[in-house]
PDB file of C-alpha atoms in Angstrom:
ATOM      1  CA  GLU A1044       0.764  25.137  46.412  1.00 53.00           C
ATOM      2  CA  LEU A1045       1.599  23.146  42.945  1.00 56.00           C
ATOM      3  CA  ASN A1046       1.486  24.938  39.802  1.00 58.00           C
ATOM      4  CA  MET A1047       0.204  22.185  36.890  1.00 60.00           C
ATOM      5  CA  LEU A1048       1.054  23.134  33.300  1.00 67.00           C
ATOM      6  CA  THR A1049      -1.380  22.093  30.763  1.00 69.00           C
ATOM      7  CA  TYR A1050      -0.729  20.631  27.325  1.00 64.00           C
ATOM      8  CA  SER A1051      -3.543  20.653  24.785  1.00 70.00           C
ATOM      9  CA  ALA A1052      -2.681  18.772  21.414  1.00 70.00           C
ATOM     10  CA  LYS A1053      -3.870  19.718  18.374  1.00 73.00           C
ATOM     11  CA  GLU A1054      -6.508  17.779  16.780  1.00 81.00           C
ATOM     12  CA  ASP A1055      -4.998  17.592  13.342  1.00 83.00           C
ATOM     13  CA  LYS A1056      -6.823  15.281  10.658  1.00 85.00           C
ATOM     14  CA  THR A1057      -6.647  13.910   7.294  1.00 86.00           C
ATOM     15  CA  GLU A1058      -9.774  14.517   5.280  1.00 86.00           C
ATOM     16  CA  GLY A1059     -11.032  11.867   2.643  1.00 86.00           C
ATOM     17  CA  GLY A1060     -10.260   8.438   4.285  1.00 88.00           C
ATOM     18  CA  ALA A1061      -8.484   5.290   2.213  1.00 92.00           C
ATOM     19  CA  SER A1062      -8.855   5.012  -1.543  1.00 92.00           C
ATOM     20  CA  CYS A1063      -7.691   1.805  -1.796  1.00 93.00           C
ATOM     21  CA  VAL A1064      -8.875  -1.282   0.218  1.00 95.00           C
ATOM     22  CA  CYS A1065      -7.382  -4.734   0.001  1.00 95.00           C
ATOM     23  CA  GLU A1066      -8.199  -8.173   1.669  1.00 96.00           C
ATOM     24  CA  PHE A1067      -4.422  -9.976   2.467  1.00 95.00           C
ATOM     25  CA  ALA A1068      -3.658 -12.132   5.625  1.00 93.00           C
ATOM     26  CA  GLY A1069      -6.898 -12.297   6.729  1.00 94.00           C
ATOM     27  CA  ARG A1070      -6.890  -8.530   7.289  1.00 96.00           C
ATOM     28  CA  VAL A1071      -7.929  -5.596   5.852  1.00 97.00           C
ATOM     29  CA  PHE A1072      -5.521  -3.112   4.588  1.00 97.00           C
ATOM     30  CA  TYR A1073      -6.340   0.835   3.810  1.00 97.00           C
ATOM     31  CA  SER A1074      -4.050   3.015   2.198  1.00 95.00           C
ATOM     32  CA  GLY A1075      -4.478   5.898  -0.740  1.00 92.00           C
ATOM     33  CA  PHE A1076      -4.947   9.098   1.858  1.00 92.00           C
ATOM     34  CA  ASN A1077      -3.923  12.257   1.053  1.00 88.00           C
ATOM     35  CA  GLY A1078      -0.916  14.339   2.326  1.00 81.00           C
ATOM     36  CA  LYS A1079      -3.260  17.222   3.455  1.00 86.00           C
ATOM     37  CA  VAL A1080      -2.921  18.100   7.333  1.00 86.00           C
ATOM     38  CA  ILE A1081      -5.620  20.298   8.658  1.00 86.00           C
ATOM     39  CA  ASN A1082      -5.160  22.096  12.398  1.00 86.00           C
ATOM     40  CA  GLY A1083      -1.578  20.162  12.448  1.00 83.00           C
ATOM     41  CA  ASP A1084       2.225  20.931  13.097  1.00 82.00           C
ATOM     42  CA  SER A1085       5.669  19.814  12.689  1.00 82.00           C
ATOM     43  CA  LYS A1086       4.808  16.394  14.187  1.00 82.00           C
ATOM     44  CA  SER A1087       1.541  15.373  12.325  1.00 84.00           C
ATOM     45  CA  PRO A1088       1.881  12.161  10.162  1.00 85.00           C
ATOM     46  CA  ASP A1089       1.769  12.686   6.323  1.00 86.00           C
ATOM     47  CA  LEU A1090      -0.727   9.600   5.861  1.00 89.00           C
ATOM     48  CA  SER A1091      -0.154   9.429   2.036  1.00 89.00           C
ATOM     49  CA  SER A1092       3.043   6.911   3.220  1.00 90.00           C
ATOM     50  CA  TYR A1093       0.433   4.962   5.443  1.00 93.00           C
ATOM     51  CA  VAL A1094      -0.662   1.681   4.863  1.00 95.00           C
ATOM     52  CA  ALA A1095      -3.165   0.568   8.036  1.00 95.00           C
ATOM     53  CA  PHE A1096      -4.258  -2.834   8.737  1.00 96.00           C
ATOM     54  CA  SER A1097      -7.194  -4.227  10.547  1.00 96.00           C
ATOM     55  CA  SER A1098      -6.878  -7.063  13.322  1.00 95.00           C
ATOM     56  CA  LEU A1099      -7.517 -10.214  11.979  1.00 95.00           C
ATOM     57  CA  VAL A1100     -10.726 -10.685  10.859  1.00 95.00           C
ATOM     58  CA  ARG A1101     -13.057 -13.198  13.313  1.00 94.00           C
ATOM     59  CA  ASN A1102     -15.832 -11.214  12.585  1.00 93.00           C
ATOM     60  CA  TYR A1103     -17.424  -7.766  10.817  1.00 91.00           C
ATOM     61  CA  LYS A1104     -16.546  -5.738  13.648  1.00 93.00           C
ATOM     62  CA  ASP A1105     -13.053  -6.484  13.553  1.00 94.00           C
ATOM     63  CA  ILE A1106     -12.475  -4.642   9.927  1.00 95.00           C
ATOM     64  CA  THR A1107     -12.043  -1.196  11.195  1.00 93.00           C
ATOM     65  CA  LYS A1108      -9.842  -2.120  14.110  1.00 94.00           C
ATOM     66  CA  CYS A1109      -6.253  -0.930  13.368  1.00 93.00           C
ATOM     67  CA  TYR A1110      -5.046  -0.338  16.761  1.00 90.00           C
ATOM     68  CA  GLN A1111      -3.695  -3.133  19.139  1.00 88.00           C
ATOM     69  CA  GLU A1112      -6.491  -4.466  22.183  1.00 84.00           C
ATOM     70  CA  GLY A1113      -4.068  -3.984  24.738  1.00 77.00           C
ATOM     71  CA  ASP A1114      -3.762  -0.479  26.778  1.00 74.00           C
ATOM     72  CA  PRO A1115      -0.282   0.922  25.098  1.00 75.00           C
ATOM     73  CA  THR A1116      -0.476   3.162  28.648  1.00 72.00           C
ATOM     74  CA  SER A1117      -0.282   0.000  30.685  1.00 74.00           C
ATOM     75  CA  ARG A1118       2.331  -1.203  32.630  1.00 76.00           C
ATOM     76  CA  GLU A1119       1.348  -4.799  32.661  1.00 74.00           C
ATOM     77  CA  SER A1120      -0.134  -5.230  29.075  1.00 73.00           C
ATOM     78  CA  ASN A1121       1.155  -3.004  26.440  1.00 74.00           C
ATOM     79  CA  ASP A1122       2.434  -5.488  24.356  1.00 83.00           C
ATOM     80  CA  VAL A1123       1.288  -5.789  20.738  1.00 88.00           C
ATOM     81  CA  VAL A1124       0.406  -9.024  19.888  1.00 88.00           C
ATOM     82  CA  ASP A1125       0.605 -10.954  16.357  1.00 91.00           C
ATOM     83  CA  THR A1126      -3.591 -10.631  15.918  1.00 92.00           C
ATOM     84  CA  ASP A1127      -3.364  -7.183  16.701  1.00 93.00           C
ATOM     85  CA  GLY A1128      -4.360  -4.424  13.938  1.00 94.00           C
ATOM     86  CA  GLY A1129      -1.865  -1.294  13.296  1.00 94.00           C
ATOM     87  CA  PHE A1130      -0.176   0.237  10.270  1.00 94.00           C
ATOM     88  CA  VAL A1131       2.973   0.239   8.026  1.00 93.00           C
ATOM     89  CA  ARG A1132       4.989   3.303   7.181  1.00 91.00           C
ATOM     90  CA  ALA A1133       6.546   3.273   3.807  1.00 87.00           C
ATOM     91  CA  SER A1134       9.808   5.361   3.551  1.00 85.00           C
ATOM     92  CA  GLY A1135       9.217   7.648   0.241  1.00 88.00           C
ATOM     93  CA  VAL A1136       6.261   6.494  -0.851  1.00 88.00           C
ATOM     94  CA  SER A1137       3.879   8.842  -2.289  1.00 81.00           C
ATOM     95  CA  GLN A1138       0.251   8.934  -4.323  1.00 86.00           C
ATOM     96  CA  ILE A1139      -0.750   5.091  -3.586  1.00 93.00           C
ATOM     97  CA  LYS A1140      -3.269   4.063  -6.209  1.00 92.00           C
ATOM     98  CA  GLY A1141      -3.579   0.597  -5.865  1.00 92.00           C
ATOM     99  CA  MET A1142      -2.786  -2.658  -3.668  1.00 95.00           C
ATOM    100  CA  VAL A1143      -2.894  -6.031  -5.197  1.00 94.00           C
ATOM    101  CA  VAL A1144      -2.072  -9.423  -3.627  1.00 94.00           C
ATOM    102  CA  SER A1145       0.553 -11.994  -5.277  1.00 91.00           C
ATOM    103  CA  GLY A1146       1.159 -15.019  -3.168  1.00 88.00           C
ATOM    104  CA  SER A1147       2.518 -14.216   0.370  1.00 89.00           C
ATOM    105  CA  SER A1148       2.874 -10.806  -0.485  1.00 93.00           C
ATOM    106  CA  LEU A1149       0.977  -7.501  -0.761  1.00 95.00           C
ATOM    107  CA  VAL A1150       2.165  -5.227  -3.677  1.00 96.00           C
ATOM    108  CA  ILE A1151       1.672  -1.398  -3.127  1.00 96.00           C
ATOM    109  CA  LEU A1152       1.308   0.154  -6.369  1.00 96.00           C
ATOM    110  CA  ALA A1153       1.979   4.026  -6.163  1.00 95.00           C
ATOM    111  CA  GLY A1154       2.713   7.272  -8.513  1.00 93.00           C
ATOM    112  CA  ASN A1155       6.807   7.032  -7.805  1.00 93.00           C
ATOM    113  CA  GLY A1156       7.358   3.282  -7.451  1.00 95.00           C
ATOM    114  CA  ILE A1157       6.185  -0.219  -6.331  1.00 96.00           C
ATOM    115  CA  TRP A1158       6.638  -1.789  -2.792  1.00 96.00           C
ATOM    116  CA  GLU A1159       6.351  -4.902  -1.454  1.00 96.00           C
ATOM    117  CA  LEU A1160       4.680  -6.131   1.774  1.00 95.00           C
ATOM    118  CA  SER A1161       5.022  -9.434   3.415  1.00 93.00           C
ATOM    119  CA  GLY A1162       5.682 -11.145   6.524  1.00 89.00           C
ATOM    120  CA  GLY A1163       9.453 -10.937   7.806  1.00 79.00           C
ATOM    121  CA  SER A1164      12.226 -13.647   7.865  1.00 73.00           C
ATOM    122  CA  ASP A1165       9.685 -16.072   5.683  1.00 67.00           C
ATOM    123  CA  TYR A1166       6.704 -16.406   7.746  1.00 76.00           C
ATOM    124  CA  GLY A1167       3.277 -15.326   7.461  1.00 85.00           C
ATOM    125  CA  PHE A1168       2.226 -11.191   7.853  1.00 91.00           C
ATOM    126  CA  SER A1169       1.292 -10.333  11.238  1.00 91.00           C
ATOM    127  CA  ALA A1170       1.280  -7.173  13.349  1.00 91.00           C
ATOM    128  CA  THR A1171       4.886  -8.227  15.005  1.00 91.00           C
ATOM    129  CA  ASN A1172       6.235  -9.500  11.910  1.00 91.00           C
ATOM    130  CA  TYR A1173       6.303  -8.298   8.514  1.00 93.00           C
ATOM    131  CA  LYS A1174       9.256  -6.106   6.179  1.00 93.00           C
ATOM    132  CA  ILE A1175       8.393  -3.566   3.481  1.00 94.00           C
ATOM    133  CA  SER A1176      10.726  -3.179   0.476  1.00 93.00           C
ATOM    134  CA  LYS A1177      10.762  -1.171  -2.671  1.00 95.00           C
ATOM    135  CA  ILE A1178      11.528  -2.997  -5.913  1.00 95.00           C
ATOM    136  CA  SER A1179      10.943  -0.679  -8.181  1.00 95.00           C
ATOM    137  CA  ASN A1180      11.109   3.445  -9.430  1.00 94.00           C
ATOM    138  CA  PHE A1181       8.836   2.565 -12.466  1.00 95.00           C
ATOM    139  CA  GLY A1182       5.495   4.092 -10.803  1.00 94.00           C
ATOM    140  CA  VAL A1183       1.737   4.008 -12.219  1.00 95.00           C
ATOM    141  CA  VAL A1184       0.375   6.563 -13.986  1.00 95.00           C
ATOM    142  CA  SER A1185      -3.655   5.007 -13.606  1.00 92.00           C
ATOM    143  CA  THR A1186      -5.029   3.142 -10.973  1.00 90.00           C
ATOM    144  CA  GLU A1187      -7.261   1.929 -13.636  1.00 93.00           C
ATOM    145  CA  SER A1188      -4.595   0.543 -15.630  1.00 94.00           C
ATOM    146  CA  VAL A1189      -3.722  -2.157 -13.362  1.00 94.00           C
ATOM    147  CA  VAL A1190      -4.583  -5.647 -14.596  1.00 93.00           C
ATOM    148  CA  ARG A1191      -4.050  -9.189 -13.130  1.00 91.00           C
ATOM    149  CA  VAL A1192      -3.362 -11.845 -15.372  1.00 91.00           C
ATOM    150  CA  GLY A1193      -3.093 -15.159 -13.790  1.00 88.00           C
ATOM    151  CA  GLU A1194       0.030 -14.303 -11.133  1.00 88.00           C
ATOM    152  CA  THR A1195       1.312 -11.587 -13.158  1.00 93.00           C
ATOM    153  CA  ILE A1196       0.360  -7.797 -12.656  1.00 95.00           C
ATOM    154  CA  LEU A1197       0.406  -5.677 -15.510  1.00 95.00           C
ATOM    155  CA  TYR A1198       0.139  -1.335 -15.449  1.00 96.00           C
ATOM    156  CA  TRP A1199       0.811   1.640 -17.054  1.00 96.00           C
ATOM    157  CA  GLY A1200       3.484   3.884 -16.411  1.00 95.00           C
ATOM    158  CA  TYR A1201       4.712   7.380 -17.891  1.00 93.00           C
ATOM    159  CA  ASN A1202       7.254   5.509 -19.550  1.00 93.00           C
ATOM    160  CA  GLY A1203       6.369   2.266 -20.781  1.00 95.00           C
ATOM    161  CA  ILE A1204       3.714  -0.653 -19.816  1.00 95.00           C
ATOM    162  CA  TYR A1205       5.133  -2.990 -16.965  1.00 96.00           C
ATOM    163  CA  SER A1206       4.770  -6.375 -15.427  1.00 96.00           C
ATOM    164  CA  ILE A1207       5.388  -7.509 -12.217  1.00 96.00           C
ATOM    165  CA  ALA A1208       5.987 -11.261 -11.219  1.00 95.00           C
ATOM    166  CA  ARG A1209       8.482 -13.571  -9.660  1.00 94.00           C
ATOM    167  CA  ASN A1210      11.476 -14.526 -10.956  1.00 93.00           C
ATOM    168  CA  ARG A1211      13.164 -17.807 -10.786  1.00 92.00           C
ATOM    169  CA  TYR A1212      14.457 -17.260  -7.072  1.00 90.00           C
ATOM    170  CA  GLY A1213      10.733 -16.721  -6.337  1.00 89.00           C
ATOM    171  CA  MET A1214      11.524 -12.577  -5.633  1.00 92.00           C
ATOM    172  CA  LEU A1215       8.866 -10.460  -7.260  1.00 94.00           C
ATOM    173  CA  GLU A1216      10.518  -7.894  -9.826  1.00 95.00           C
ATOM    174  CA  VAL A1217       9.445  -5.317 -12.243  1.00 96.00           C
ATOM    175  CA  SER A1218       9.917  -5.351 -16.087  1.00 95.00           C
ATOM    176  CA  SER A1219       9.049  -3.254 -19.425  1.00 95.00           C
ATOM    177  CA  THR A1220       7.165  -4.957 -21.659  1.00 93.00           C
ATOM    178  CA  THR A1221       7.142  -2.495 -24.422  1.00 94.00           C
ATOM    179  CA  ASP A1222      11.220  -1.880 -24.495  1.00 92.00           C
ATOM    180  CA  ASP A1223      11.077  -4.005 -27.412  1.00 89.00           C
ATOM    181  CA  THR A1224       8.074  -3.668 -28.599  1.00 93.00           C
ATOM    182  CA  ILE A1225       6.242  -0.749 -29.026  1.00 94.00           C
ATOM    183  CA  GLN A1226       7.985   1.742 -27.103  1.00 93.00           C
ATOM    184  CA  THR A1227       8.194   4.267 -29.977  1.00 94.00           C
ATOM    185  CA  PHE A1228       4.376   4.369 -29.902  1.00 95.00           C
ATOM    186  CA  TYR A1229       3.527   4.085 -26.607  1.00 94.00           C
ATOM    187  CA  GLY A1230       6.128   7.543 -26.231  1.00 93.00           C
ATOM    188  CA  GLU A1231       3.939   8.984 -28.630  1.00 95.00           C
ATOM    189  CA  ILE A1232       0.612   8.654 -26.160  1.00 95.00           C
ATOM    190  CA  SER A1233       0.168  12.158 -23.881  1.00 96.00           C
ATOM    191  CA  ASP A1234       0.408  12.061 -19.851  1.00 94.00           C
ATOM    192  CA  LEU A1235      -3.621  13.072 -19.923  1.00 96.00           C
ATOM    193  CA  GLU A1236      -4.080   9.783 -22.544  1.00 96.00           C
ATOM    194  CA  LYS A1237      -1.905   7.855 -19.853  1.00 95.00           C
ATOM    195  CA  LYS A1238      -3.488   8.706 -17.069  1.00 94.00           C
ATOM    196  CA  ASN A1239      -6.953   8.305 -17.976  1.00 95.00           C
ATOM    197  CA  SER A1240      -5.949   4.679 -19.419  1.00 94.00           C
ATOM    198  CA  LYS A1241      -7.957   1.662 -18.719  1.00 95.00           C
ATOM    199  CA  GLY A1242      -6.809  -1.940 -18.532  1.00 93.00           C
ATOM    200  CA  VAL A1243      -9.048  -4.761 -19.092  1.00 93.00           C
ATOM    201  CA  TYR A1244      -8.056  -8.626 -19.477  1.00 92.00           C
ATOM    202  CA  ASP A1245     -10.302 -11.139 -21.475  1.00 92.00           C
ATOM    203  CA  ASP A1246      -9.551 -14.702 -19.541  1.00 89.00           C
ATOM    204  CA  LEU A1247     -11.336 -16.447 -22.561  1.00 92.00           C
ATOM    205  CA  SER A1248      -9.036 -14.966 -25.548  1.00 93.00           C
ATOM    206  CA  LYS A1249      -5.825 -14.328 -23.419  1.00 88.00           C
ATOM    207  CA  THR A1250      -5.794 -10.787 -24.402  1.00 89.00           C
TER     208      THR A1250
END
């Protein structure tokens, strides 16, 4: 007589869904999940550090396919292919507040810093070819403060207003726009007011 042991995995879940959605590299990216796990255990993922991406979009059904087409349990066809969907985990990230495309990179703006997601080895992003790296410790205090000015991204942080732009070597870098201008005034603004700040750019007056 064979005594079979059974195991039932917990049906852990994270409610609320994605609060940030962006189109990049022919796909739809989702992030901004909260980190609260319901009915979880020590192996449950903290989705607040995850960025999910759809398969390469050919029709509207592909928009929500954040998984590989092949059967991962199959012995014959379990490989991930370039056009598959999936997810990227940004180690150390918390409170993702926004995502903005900058050239061939997706800039991930979080409460504790800025990350860059791009294709690995100078190739375009795909499910099998990407890299993610942190480019700054200066995080975003208000989602509504993020403004795109041409190829530059501006946002409010706790200690200043920062810009994200490419340097002469083509690499993204973050720098303060208030250090040598209104830093004293900015320091007098309360944290609550900074959290409620909103940014607007007028393309006609360049303001």
